[in-house]
Short mmCIF file of C-alpha atoms and ligand atoms in Angstrom, two decimals:
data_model
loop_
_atom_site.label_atom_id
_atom_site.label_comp_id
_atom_site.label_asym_id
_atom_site.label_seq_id
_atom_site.Cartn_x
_atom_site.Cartn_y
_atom_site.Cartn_z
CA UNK A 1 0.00 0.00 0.00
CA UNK A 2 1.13 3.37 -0.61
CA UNK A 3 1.55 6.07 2.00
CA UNK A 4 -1.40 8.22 0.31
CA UNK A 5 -3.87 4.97 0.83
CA UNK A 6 -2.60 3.92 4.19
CA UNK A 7 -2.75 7.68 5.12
CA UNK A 8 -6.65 7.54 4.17
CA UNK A 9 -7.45 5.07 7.31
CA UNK A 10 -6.59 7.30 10.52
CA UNK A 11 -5.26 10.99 9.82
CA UNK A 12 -6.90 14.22 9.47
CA UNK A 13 -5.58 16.75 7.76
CA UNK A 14 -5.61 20.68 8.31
CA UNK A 15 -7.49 22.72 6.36
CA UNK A 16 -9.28 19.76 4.15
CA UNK A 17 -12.64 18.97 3.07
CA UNK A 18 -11.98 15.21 3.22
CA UNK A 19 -14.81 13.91 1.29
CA UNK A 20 -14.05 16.03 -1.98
CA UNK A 21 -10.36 15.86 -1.30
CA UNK A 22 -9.44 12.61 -0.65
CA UNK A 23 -5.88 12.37 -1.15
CA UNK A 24 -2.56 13.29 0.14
CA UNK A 25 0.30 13.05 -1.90
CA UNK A 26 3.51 10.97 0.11
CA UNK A 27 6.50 12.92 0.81
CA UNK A 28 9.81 10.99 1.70
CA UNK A 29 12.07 13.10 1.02
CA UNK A 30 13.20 16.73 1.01
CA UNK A 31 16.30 18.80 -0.06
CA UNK A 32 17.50 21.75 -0.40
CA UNK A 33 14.34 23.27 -2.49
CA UNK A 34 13.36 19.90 -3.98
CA UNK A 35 10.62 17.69 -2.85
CA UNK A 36 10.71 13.82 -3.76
CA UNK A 37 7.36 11.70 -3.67
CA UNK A 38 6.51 8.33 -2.80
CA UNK A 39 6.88 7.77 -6.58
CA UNK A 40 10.42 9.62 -7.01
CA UNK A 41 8.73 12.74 -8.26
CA UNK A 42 10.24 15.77 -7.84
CA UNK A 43 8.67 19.01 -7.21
CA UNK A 44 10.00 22.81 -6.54
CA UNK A 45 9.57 23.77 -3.18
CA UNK A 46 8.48 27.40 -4.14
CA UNK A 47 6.44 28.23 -1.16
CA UNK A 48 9.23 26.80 1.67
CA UNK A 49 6.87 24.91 2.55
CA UNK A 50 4.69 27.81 4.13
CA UNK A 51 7.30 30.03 4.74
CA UNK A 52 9.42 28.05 6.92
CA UNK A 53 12.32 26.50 5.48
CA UNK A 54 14.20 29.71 3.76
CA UNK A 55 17.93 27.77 3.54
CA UNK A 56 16.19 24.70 2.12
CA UNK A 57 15.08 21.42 3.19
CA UNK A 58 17.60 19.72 5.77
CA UNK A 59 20.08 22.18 5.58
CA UNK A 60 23.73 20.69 6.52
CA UNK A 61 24.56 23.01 8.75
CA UNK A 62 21.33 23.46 10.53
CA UNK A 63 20.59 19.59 11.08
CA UNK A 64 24.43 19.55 12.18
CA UNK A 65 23.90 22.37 14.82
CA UNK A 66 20.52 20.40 16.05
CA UNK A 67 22.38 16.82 16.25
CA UNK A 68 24.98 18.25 18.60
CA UNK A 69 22.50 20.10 20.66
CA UNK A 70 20.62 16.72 20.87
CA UNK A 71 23.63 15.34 22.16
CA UNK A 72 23.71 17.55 25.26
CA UNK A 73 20.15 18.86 26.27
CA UNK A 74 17.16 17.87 25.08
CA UNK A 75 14.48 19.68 27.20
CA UNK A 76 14.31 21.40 30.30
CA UNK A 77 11.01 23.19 32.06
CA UNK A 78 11.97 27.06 30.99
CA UNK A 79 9.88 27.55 34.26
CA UNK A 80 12.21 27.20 36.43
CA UNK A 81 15.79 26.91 34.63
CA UNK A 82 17.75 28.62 31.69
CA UNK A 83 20.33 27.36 29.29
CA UNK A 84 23.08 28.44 26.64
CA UNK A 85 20.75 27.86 23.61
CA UNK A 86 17.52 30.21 25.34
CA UNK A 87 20.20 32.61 26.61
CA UNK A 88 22.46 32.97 23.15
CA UNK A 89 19.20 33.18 21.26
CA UNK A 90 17.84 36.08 22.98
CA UNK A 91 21.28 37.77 22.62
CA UNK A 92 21.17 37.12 18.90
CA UNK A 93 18.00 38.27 18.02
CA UNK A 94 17.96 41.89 20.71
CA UNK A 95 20.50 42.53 17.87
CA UNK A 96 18.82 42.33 14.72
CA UNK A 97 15.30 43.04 16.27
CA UNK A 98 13.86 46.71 15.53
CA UNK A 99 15.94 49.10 18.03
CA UNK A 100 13.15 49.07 21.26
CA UNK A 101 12.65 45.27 21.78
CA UNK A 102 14.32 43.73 24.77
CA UNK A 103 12.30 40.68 26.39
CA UNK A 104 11.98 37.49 24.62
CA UNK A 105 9.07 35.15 25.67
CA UNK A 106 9.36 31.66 24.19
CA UNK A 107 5.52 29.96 22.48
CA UNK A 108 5.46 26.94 20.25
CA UNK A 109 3.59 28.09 16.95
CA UNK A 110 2.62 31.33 15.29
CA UNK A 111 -1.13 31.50 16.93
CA UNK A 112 0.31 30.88 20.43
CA UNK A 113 2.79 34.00 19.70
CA UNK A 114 0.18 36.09 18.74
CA UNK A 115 -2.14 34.81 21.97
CA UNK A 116 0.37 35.48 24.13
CA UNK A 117 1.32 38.99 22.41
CA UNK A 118 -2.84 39.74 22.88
CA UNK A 119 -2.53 39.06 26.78
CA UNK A 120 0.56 40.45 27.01
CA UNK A 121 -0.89 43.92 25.80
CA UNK A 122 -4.44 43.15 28.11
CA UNK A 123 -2.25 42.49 31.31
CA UNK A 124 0.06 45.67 31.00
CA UNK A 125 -3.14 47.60 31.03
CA UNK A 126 -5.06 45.90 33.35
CA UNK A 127 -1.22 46.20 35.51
CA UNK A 128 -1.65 49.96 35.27
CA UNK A 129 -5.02 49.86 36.68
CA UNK A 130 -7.22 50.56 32.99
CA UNK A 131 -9.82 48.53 31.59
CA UNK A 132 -9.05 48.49 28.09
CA UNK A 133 -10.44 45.38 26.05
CA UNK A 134 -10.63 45.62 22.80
CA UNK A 135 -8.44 45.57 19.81
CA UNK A 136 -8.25 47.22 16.37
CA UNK A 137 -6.68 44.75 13.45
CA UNK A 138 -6.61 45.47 9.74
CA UNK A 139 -9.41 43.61 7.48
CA UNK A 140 -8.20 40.64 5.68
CA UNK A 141 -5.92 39.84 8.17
CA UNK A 142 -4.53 36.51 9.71
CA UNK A 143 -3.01 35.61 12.76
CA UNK A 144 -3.61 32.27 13.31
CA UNK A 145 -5.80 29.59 14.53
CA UNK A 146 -6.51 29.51 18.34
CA UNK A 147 -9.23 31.58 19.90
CA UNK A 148 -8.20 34.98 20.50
CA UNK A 149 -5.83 34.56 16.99
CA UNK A 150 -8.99 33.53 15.32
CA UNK A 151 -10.87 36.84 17.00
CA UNK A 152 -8.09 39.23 15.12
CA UNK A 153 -7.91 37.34 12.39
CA UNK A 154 -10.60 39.22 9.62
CA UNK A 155 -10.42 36.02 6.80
CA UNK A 156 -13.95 34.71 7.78
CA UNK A 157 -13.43 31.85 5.53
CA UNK A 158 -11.71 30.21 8.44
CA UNK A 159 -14.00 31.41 11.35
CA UNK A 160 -17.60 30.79 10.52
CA UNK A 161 -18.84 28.28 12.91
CA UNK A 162 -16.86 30.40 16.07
CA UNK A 163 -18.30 33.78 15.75
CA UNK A 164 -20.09 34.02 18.90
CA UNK A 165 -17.46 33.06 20.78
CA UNK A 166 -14.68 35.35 19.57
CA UNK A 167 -13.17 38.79 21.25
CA UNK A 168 -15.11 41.98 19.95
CA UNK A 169 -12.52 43.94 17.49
CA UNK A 170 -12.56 46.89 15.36
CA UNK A 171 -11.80 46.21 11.68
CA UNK A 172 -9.52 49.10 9.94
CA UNK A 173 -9.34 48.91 5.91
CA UNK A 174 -5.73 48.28 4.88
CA UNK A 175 -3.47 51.24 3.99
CA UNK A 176 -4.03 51.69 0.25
CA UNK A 177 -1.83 55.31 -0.35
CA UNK A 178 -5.56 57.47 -0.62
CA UNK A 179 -7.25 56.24 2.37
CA UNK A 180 -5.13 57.21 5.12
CA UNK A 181 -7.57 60.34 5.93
CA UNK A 182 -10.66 57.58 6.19
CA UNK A 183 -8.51 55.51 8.58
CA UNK A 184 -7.81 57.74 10.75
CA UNK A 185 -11.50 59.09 11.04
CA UNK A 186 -12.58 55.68 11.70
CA UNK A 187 -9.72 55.78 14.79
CA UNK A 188 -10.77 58.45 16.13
CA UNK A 189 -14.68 57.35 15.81
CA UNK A 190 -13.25 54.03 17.55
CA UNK A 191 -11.33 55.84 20.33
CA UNK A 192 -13.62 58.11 20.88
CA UNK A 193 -16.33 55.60 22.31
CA UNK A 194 -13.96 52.27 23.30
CA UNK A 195 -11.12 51.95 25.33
CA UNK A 196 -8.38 50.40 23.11
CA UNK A 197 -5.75 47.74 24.07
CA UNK A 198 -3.97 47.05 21.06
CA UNK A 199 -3.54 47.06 16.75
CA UNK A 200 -2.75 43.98 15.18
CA UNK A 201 -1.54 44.00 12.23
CA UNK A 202 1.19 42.07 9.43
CA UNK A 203 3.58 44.98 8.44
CA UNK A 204 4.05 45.25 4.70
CA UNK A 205 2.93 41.72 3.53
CA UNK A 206 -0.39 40.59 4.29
CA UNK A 207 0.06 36.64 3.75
CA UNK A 208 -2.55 34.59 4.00
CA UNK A 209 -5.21 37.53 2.53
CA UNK A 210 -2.92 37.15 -1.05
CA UNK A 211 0.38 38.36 -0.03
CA UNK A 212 -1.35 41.52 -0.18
CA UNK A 213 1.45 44.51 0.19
CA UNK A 214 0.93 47.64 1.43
CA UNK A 215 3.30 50.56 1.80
CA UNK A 216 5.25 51.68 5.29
CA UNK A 217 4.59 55.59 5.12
CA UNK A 218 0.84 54.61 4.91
CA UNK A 219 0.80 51.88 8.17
CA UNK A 220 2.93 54.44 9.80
CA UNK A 221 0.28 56.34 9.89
CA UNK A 222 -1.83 54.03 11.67
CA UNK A 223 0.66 53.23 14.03
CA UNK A 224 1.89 56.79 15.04
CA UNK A 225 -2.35 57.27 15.97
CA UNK A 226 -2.20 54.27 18.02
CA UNK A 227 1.17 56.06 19.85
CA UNK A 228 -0.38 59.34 20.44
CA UNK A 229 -3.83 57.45 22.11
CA UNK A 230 -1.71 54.56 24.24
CA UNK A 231 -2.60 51.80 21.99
CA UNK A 232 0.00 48.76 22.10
CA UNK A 233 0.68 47.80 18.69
CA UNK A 234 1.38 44.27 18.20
CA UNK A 235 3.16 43.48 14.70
CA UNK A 236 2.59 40.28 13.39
CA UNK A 237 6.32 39.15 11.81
CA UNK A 238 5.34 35.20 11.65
CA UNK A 239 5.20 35.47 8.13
CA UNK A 240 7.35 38.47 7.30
CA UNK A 241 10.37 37.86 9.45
CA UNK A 242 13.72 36.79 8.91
CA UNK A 243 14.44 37.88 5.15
CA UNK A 244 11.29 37.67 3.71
CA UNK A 245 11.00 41.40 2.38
CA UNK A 246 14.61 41.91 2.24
CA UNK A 247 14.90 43.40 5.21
CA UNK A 248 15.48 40.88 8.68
CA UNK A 249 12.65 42.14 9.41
CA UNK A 250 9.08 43.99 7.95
CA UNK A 251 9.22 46.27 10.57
CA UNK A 252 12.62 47.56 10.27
CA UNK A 253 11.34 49.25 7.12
CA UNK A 254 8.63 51.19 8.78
CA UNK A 255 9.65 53.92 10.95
CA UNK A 256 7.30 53.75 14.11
CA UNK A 257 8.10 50.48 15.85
CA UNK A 258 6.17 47.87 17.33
CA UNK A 259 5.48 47.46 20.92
CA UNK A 260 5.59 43.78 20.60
CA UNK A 261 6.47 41.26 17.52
CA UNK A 262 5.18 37.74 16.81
CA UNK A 263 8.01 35.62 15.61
CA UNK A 264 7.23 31.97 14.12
CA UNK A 265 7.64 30.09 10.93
CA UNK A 266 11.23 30.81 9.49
CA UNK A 267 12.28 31.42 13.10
CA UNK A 268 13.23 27.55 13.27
CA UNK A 269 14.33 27.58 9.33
CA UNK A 270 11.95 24.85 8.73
CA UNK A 271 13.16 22.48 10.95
CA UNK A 272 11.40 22.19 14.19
CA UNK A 273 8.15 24.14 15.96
CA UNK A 274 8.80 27.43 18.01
CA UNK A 275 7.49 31.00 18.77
CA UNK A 276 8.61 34.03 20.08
CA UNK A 277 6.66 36.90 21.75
CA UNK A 278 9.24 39.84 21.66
CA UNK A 279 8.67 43.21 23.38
CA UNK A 280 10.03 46.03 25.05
CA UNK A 281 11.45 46.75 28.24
CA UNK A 282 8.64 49.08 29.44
CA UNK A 283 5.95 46.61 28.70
CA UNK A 284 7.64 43.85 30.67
CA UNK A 285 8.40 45.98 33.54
CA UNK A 286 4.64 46.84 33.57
CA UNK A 287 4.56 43.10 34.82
CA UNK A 288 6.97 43.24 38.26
CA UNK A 289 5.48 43.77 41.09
CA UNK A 290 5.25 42.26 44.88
CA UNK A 291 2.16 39.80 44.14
CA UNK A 292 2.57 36.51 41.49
CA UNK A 293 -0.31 37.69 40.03
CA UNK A 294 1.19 40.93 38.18
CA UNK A 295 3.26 38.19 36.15
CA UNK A 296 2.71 37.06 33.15
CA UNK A 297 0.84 33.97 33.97
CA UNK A 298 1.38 32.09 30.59
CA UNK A 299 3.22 29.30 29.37
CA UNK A 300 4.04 26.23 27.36
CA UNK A 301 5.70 22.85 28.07
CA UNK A 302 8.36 23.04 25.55
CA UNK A 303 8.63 26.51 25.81
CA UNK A 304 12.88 27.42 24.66
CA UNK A 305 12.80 23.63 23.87
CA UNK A 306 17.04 23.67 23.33
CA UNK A 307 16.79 21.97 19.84
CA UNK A 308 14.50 24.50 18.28
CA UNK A 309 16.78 27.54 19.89
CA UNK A 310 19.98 25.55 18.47
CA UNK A 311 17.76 25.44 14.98
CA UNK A 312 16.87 29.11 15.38
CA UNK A 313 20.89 30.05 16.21
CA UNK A 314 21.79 28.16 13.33
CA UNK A 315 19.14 30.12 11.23
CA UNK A 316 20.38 33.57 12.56
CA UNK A 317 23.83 32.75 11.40
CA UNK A 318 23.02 31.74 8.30
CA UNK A 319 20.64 34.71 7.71
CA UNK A 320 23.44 37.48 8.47
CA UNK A 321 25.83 35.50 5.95
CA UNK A 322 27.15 37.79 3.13
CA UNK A 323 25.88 34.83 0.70
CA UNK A 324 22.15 34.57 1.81
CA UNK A 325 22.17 38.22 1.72
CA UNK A 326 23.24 38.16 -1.80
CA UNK A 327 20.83 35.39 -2.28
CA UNK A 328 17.71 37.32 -0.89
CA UNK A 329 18.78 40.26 -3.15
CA UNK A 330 19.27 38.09 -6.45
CA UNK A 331 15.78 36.76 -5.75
CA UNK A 332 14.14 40.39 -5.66
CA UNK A 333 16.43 41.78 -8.29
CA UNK A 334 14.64 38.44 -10.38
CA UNK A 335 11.03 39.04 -8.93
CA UNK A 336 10.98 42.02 -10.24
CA UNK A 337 12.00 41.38 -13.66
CA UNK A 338 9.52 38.58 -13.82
CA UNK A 339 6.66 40.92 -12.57
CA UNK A 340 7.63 43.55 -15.77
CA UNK A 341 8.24 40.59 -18.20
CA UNK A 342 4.58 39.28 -17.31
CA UNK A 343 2.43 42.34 -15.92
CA UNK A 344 0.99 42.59 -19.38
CA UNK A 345 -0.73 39.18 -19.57
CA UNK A 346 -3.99 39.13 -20.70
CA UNK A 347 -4.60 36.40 -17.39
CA UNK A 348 -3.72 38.72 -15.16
CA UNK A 349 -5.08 42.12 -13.02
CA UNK A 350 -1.92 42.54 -10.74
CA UNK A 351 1.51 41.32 -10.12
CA UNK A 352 3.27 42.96 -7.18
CA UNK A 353 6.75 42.16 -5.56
CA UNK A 354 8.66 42.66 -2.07
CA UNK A 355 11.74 40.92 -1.07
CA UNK A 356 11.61 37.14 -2.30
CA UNK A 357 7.73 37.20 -1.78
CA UNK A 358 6.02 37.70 -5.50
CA UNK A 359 2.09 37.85 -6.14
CA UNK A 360 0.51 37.41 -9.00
CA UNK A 361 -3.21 38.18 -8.99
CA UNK A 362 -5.19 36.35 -11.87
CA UNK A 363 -8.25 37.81 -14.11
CA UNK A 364 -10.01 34.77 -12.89
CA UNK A 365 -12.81 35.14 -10.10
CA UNK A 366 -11.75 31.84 -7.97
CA UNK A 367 -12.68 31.16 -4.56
CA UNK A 368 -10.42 30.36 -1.60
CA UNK A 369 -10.73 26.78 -2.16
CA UNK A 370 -12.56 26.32 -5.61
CA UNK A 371 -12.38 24.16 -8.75
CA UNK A 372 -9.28 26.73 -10.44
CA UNK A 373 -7.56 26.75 -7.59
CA UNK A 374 -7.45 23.25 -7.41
CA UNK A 375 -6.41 23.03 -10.67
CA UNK A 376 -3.82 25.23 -11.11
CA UNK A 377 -2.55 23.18 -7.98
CA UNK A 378 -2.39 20.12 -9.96
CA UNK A 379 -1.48 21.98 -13.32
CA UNK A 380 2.10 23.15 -11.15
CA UNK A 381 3.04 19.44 -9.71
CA UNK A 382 2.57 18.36 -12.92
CA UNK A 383 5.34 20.29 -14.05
CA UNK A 384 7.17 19.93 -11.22
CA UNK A 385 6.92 22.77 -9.29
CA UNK A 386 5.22 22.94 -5.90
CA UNK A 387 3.04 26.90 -5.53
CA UNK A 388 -0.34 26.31 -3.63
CA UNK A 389 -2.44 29.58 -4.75
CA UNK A 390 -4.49 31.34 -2.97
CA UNK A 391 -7.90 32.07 -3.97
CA UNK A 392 -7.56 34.74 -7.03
CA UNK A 393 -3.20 35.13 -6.52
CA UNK A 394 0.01 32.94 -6.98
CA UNK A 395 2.65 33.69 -4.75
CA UNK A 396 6.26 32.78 -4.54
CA UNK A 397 7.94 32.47 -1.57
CA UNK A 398 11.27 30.65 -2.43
CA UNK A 399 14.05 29.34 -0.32
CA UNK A 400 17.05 31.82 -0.45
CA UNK A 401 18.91 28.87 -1.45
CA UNK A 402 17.16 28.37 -5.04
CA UNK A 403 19.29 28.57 -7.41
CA UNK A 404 18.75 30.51 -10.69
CA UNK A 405 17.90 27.45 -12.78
CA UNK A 406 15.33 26.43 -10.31
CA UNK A 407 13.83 29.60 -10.13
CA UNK A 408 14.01 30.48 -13.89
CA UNK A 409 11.78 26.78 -14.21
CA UNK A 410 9.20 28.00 -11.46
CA UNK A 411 8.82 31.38 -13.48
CA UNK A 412 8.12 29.56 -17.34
CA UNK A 413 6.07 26.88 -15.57
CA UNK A 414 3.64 30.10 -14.07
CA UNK A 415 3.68 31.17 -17.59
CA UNK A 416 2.95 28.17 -19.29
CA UNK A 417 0.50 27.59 -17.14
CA UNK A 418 -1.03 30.85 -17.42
CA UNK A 419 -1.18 30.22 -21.26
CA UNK A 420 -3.74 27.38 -20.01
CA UNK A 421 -5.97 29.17 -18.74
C1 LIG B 501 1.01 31.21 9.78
C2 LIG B 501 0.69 32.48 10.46
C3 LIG B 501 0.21 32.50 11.78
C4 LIG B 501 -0.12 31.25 12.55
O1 LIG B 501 1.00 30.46 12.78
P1 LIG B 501 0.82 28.90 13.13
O2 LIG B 501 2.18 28.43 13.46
O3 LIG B 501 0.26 28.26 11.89
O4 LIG B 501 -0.14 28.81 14.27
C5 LIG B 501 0.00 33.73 12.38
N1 LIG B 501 0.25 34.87 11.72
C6 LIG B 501 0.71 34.89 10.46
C7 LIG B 501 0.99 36.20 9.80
C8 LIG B 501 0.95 33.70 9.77
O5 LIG B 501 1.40 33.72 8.51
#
């Protein structure tokens, strides 16, 4: 039996309608940026396999880091003890974070970092002694799965049958360069009548929306309003951080910085599960006091796990080399002379580009999980390349480590397939 049948008998999978999508193709192997299947196909990893895996699939250097930690320390409650990989980490990344983090708090996936950045910003208020209990995030948004992710999260798609349950927040439109002056009437509406805790919001790149882009002088604007009126602002790096606009990070492009940052995804490069909750130092000092209580009462078992710091260390290294710098700027340079060659195609509306991440929004009206989209799917691993549209857009998200061959294939294969259509 093959992995696909045998798969059929006990698993679930995320994000699946099972009866109308039966099957799941077997992986056994993955390199670099090339997937093999349980048949010896090989497909283009051009997503990094949702954004997580930017030096490629079982990177030498990264599994060599992790085998050695393995060796030493496996896992320790972060409760009650520290260690070299927790400690180093947090070192590493006060360095390349935007200029006013300074606390590191440890999660296990992207929605857990952005739960425990949404009580972070509740307690320090509730610390000071204000009741402030709601929060403002930008439509279209997505932050992740659990409940109070889900209640920030605008992609209703995903949150249907929950509703009721969810956190009351204030939907803003996303920056689009001539509604800045409607945004910030609709603050100042919202202010006016609610007490605000915090803005939500993915700087630059809005992934899971389209990799929908927006510019930094126009969320600056936002975020400068939430400054003036006390309102934490909570930026949402799972997806952005670590390369993927060509900056280390979204936010160091935008010149009002974040109270607190959600770090996931690439964080690990790919390898293992693990969060971060960053913030600054006057947020976590709103949390000392002489009573337990005024602590930040949160936590999860493999919270610093050693491996997945090791994996992350590795992953910072790697990230500040002179080589995946180059690499991350080859890969725009290419992006964007793909978007020129292309923008002209009678398929297409829009094709926009930011660091490695490239959209391409089709003529085609296809929903979220339609009949296209499933096709064009299909039409891409027959050719060999892995992309996994969403609704109306194609998006490229390659490992820094493609080289120009495999990305010059994942460009003519979006054509071709284009021609299709
Ligand atoms: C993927 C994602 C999340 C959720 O992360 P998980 O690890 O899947 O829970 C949150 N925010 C953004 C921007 C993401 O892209």
């Amino acid at each position: 039996m093959t992995l696909q049948e045998r798969d059929k008998k006990h698993l679930w999978h995320p994000l699946k309608q099972h009866q109308t999508h039966p099957n799941s193709l077997g992986i056994v192997k993955a390199k670099g940026c090339v997937l093999t299947d349980e048949h010896g196909n090989e497909y283009i990893d051009a997503i990094s396999s949702w954004y997580t895996c930017i030096f490629g699939h079982c990177n030498d250097y990264i599994t060599s880091r992790v085998y050695d930690q393995m060796q030493r320390l496996d896992q320790i409650m972060f409760s009650d003890f520290t260690h070299e990989p927790a400690v180093k980490l947090s070192e590493e990344l006060i360095k390349i974070l935007p200029e006013n983090q300074n606390r590191i708090f440890f999660n296990d996936n992207g929605s857990t970092a952005v739960e425990a950045g949404i009580k972070m910003a509740l307690q320090y208020h509730f610390n000071k002694g204000e009741k402030r209990n709601l929060f403002i995030a930008l439509e279209n948004g997505f932050h992740g799965d659990t409940f109070g992710a889900m209640s920030v999260s605008g992609l209703s798609v995903y949150n249907g049958p929950f509703e009721d349950f969810l956190m009351h927040v204030e939907r803003i439109p996303v920056p689009n360069g001539e509604n800045n002056e409607d945004i910030l009437e609709q603050l100042k509406e919202i202010v006016s009548k609610q007490k605000i805790a915090g803005f939500i919001y993915e700087p630059l790149v809005q992934g899971a929306a389209g990799m929908k882009i927006h510019k930094a002088e126009d969320l600056n604007v936002i975020l400068q309003f939430c400054k003036e009126n006390d309102i934490l602002t909570i930026a949402d790096e799972v997806m952005t951080g670590f390369g993927k606009t060509g900056n280390n990070f979204a936010s160091n492009e935008i010149e009002t910085k974040p109270d607190i940052i959600c770090l996931s995804k690439a964080l690990t490069a790919g390898l293992v599960p693990m969060a971060i909750t960053s913030c600054t130092e006057e947020i976590y000092e709103a949390f000392l006091g002489d009573s337990i209580a005024e602590g930040f009462m949160h936590c999860h078992t493999y919270s610093a796990n050693p491996i997945a710091c090791r994996a992350a260390l590795a992953g910072i290294e790697l990230l500040q080399s002179e080589e995946i710098q180059q690499n991350i700027h080859q890969i725009s340079k290419a992006h964007i002379a793909f978007s020129n060659e292309i923008k002209h195609h009678n398929k297409i509306t829009n094709v926009n580009s930011k660091g490695v991440i490239l959209a391409i929004d089709l003529k085609t009206n296809s929903s979220r999980y339609g009949s296209l989209r499933d096709q064009l799917l299909k039409s891409f691993m027959d050719e060999g390349v892995f992309l996994r549209p969403l609704g109306n857009t194609i998006y490229l998200q390659p490992p820094y480590v493609i080289t120009e061959e495999q990305l010059k294939k994942v460009y003519t294969t979006i054509e071709k397939v284009l021609d299709t259509l």
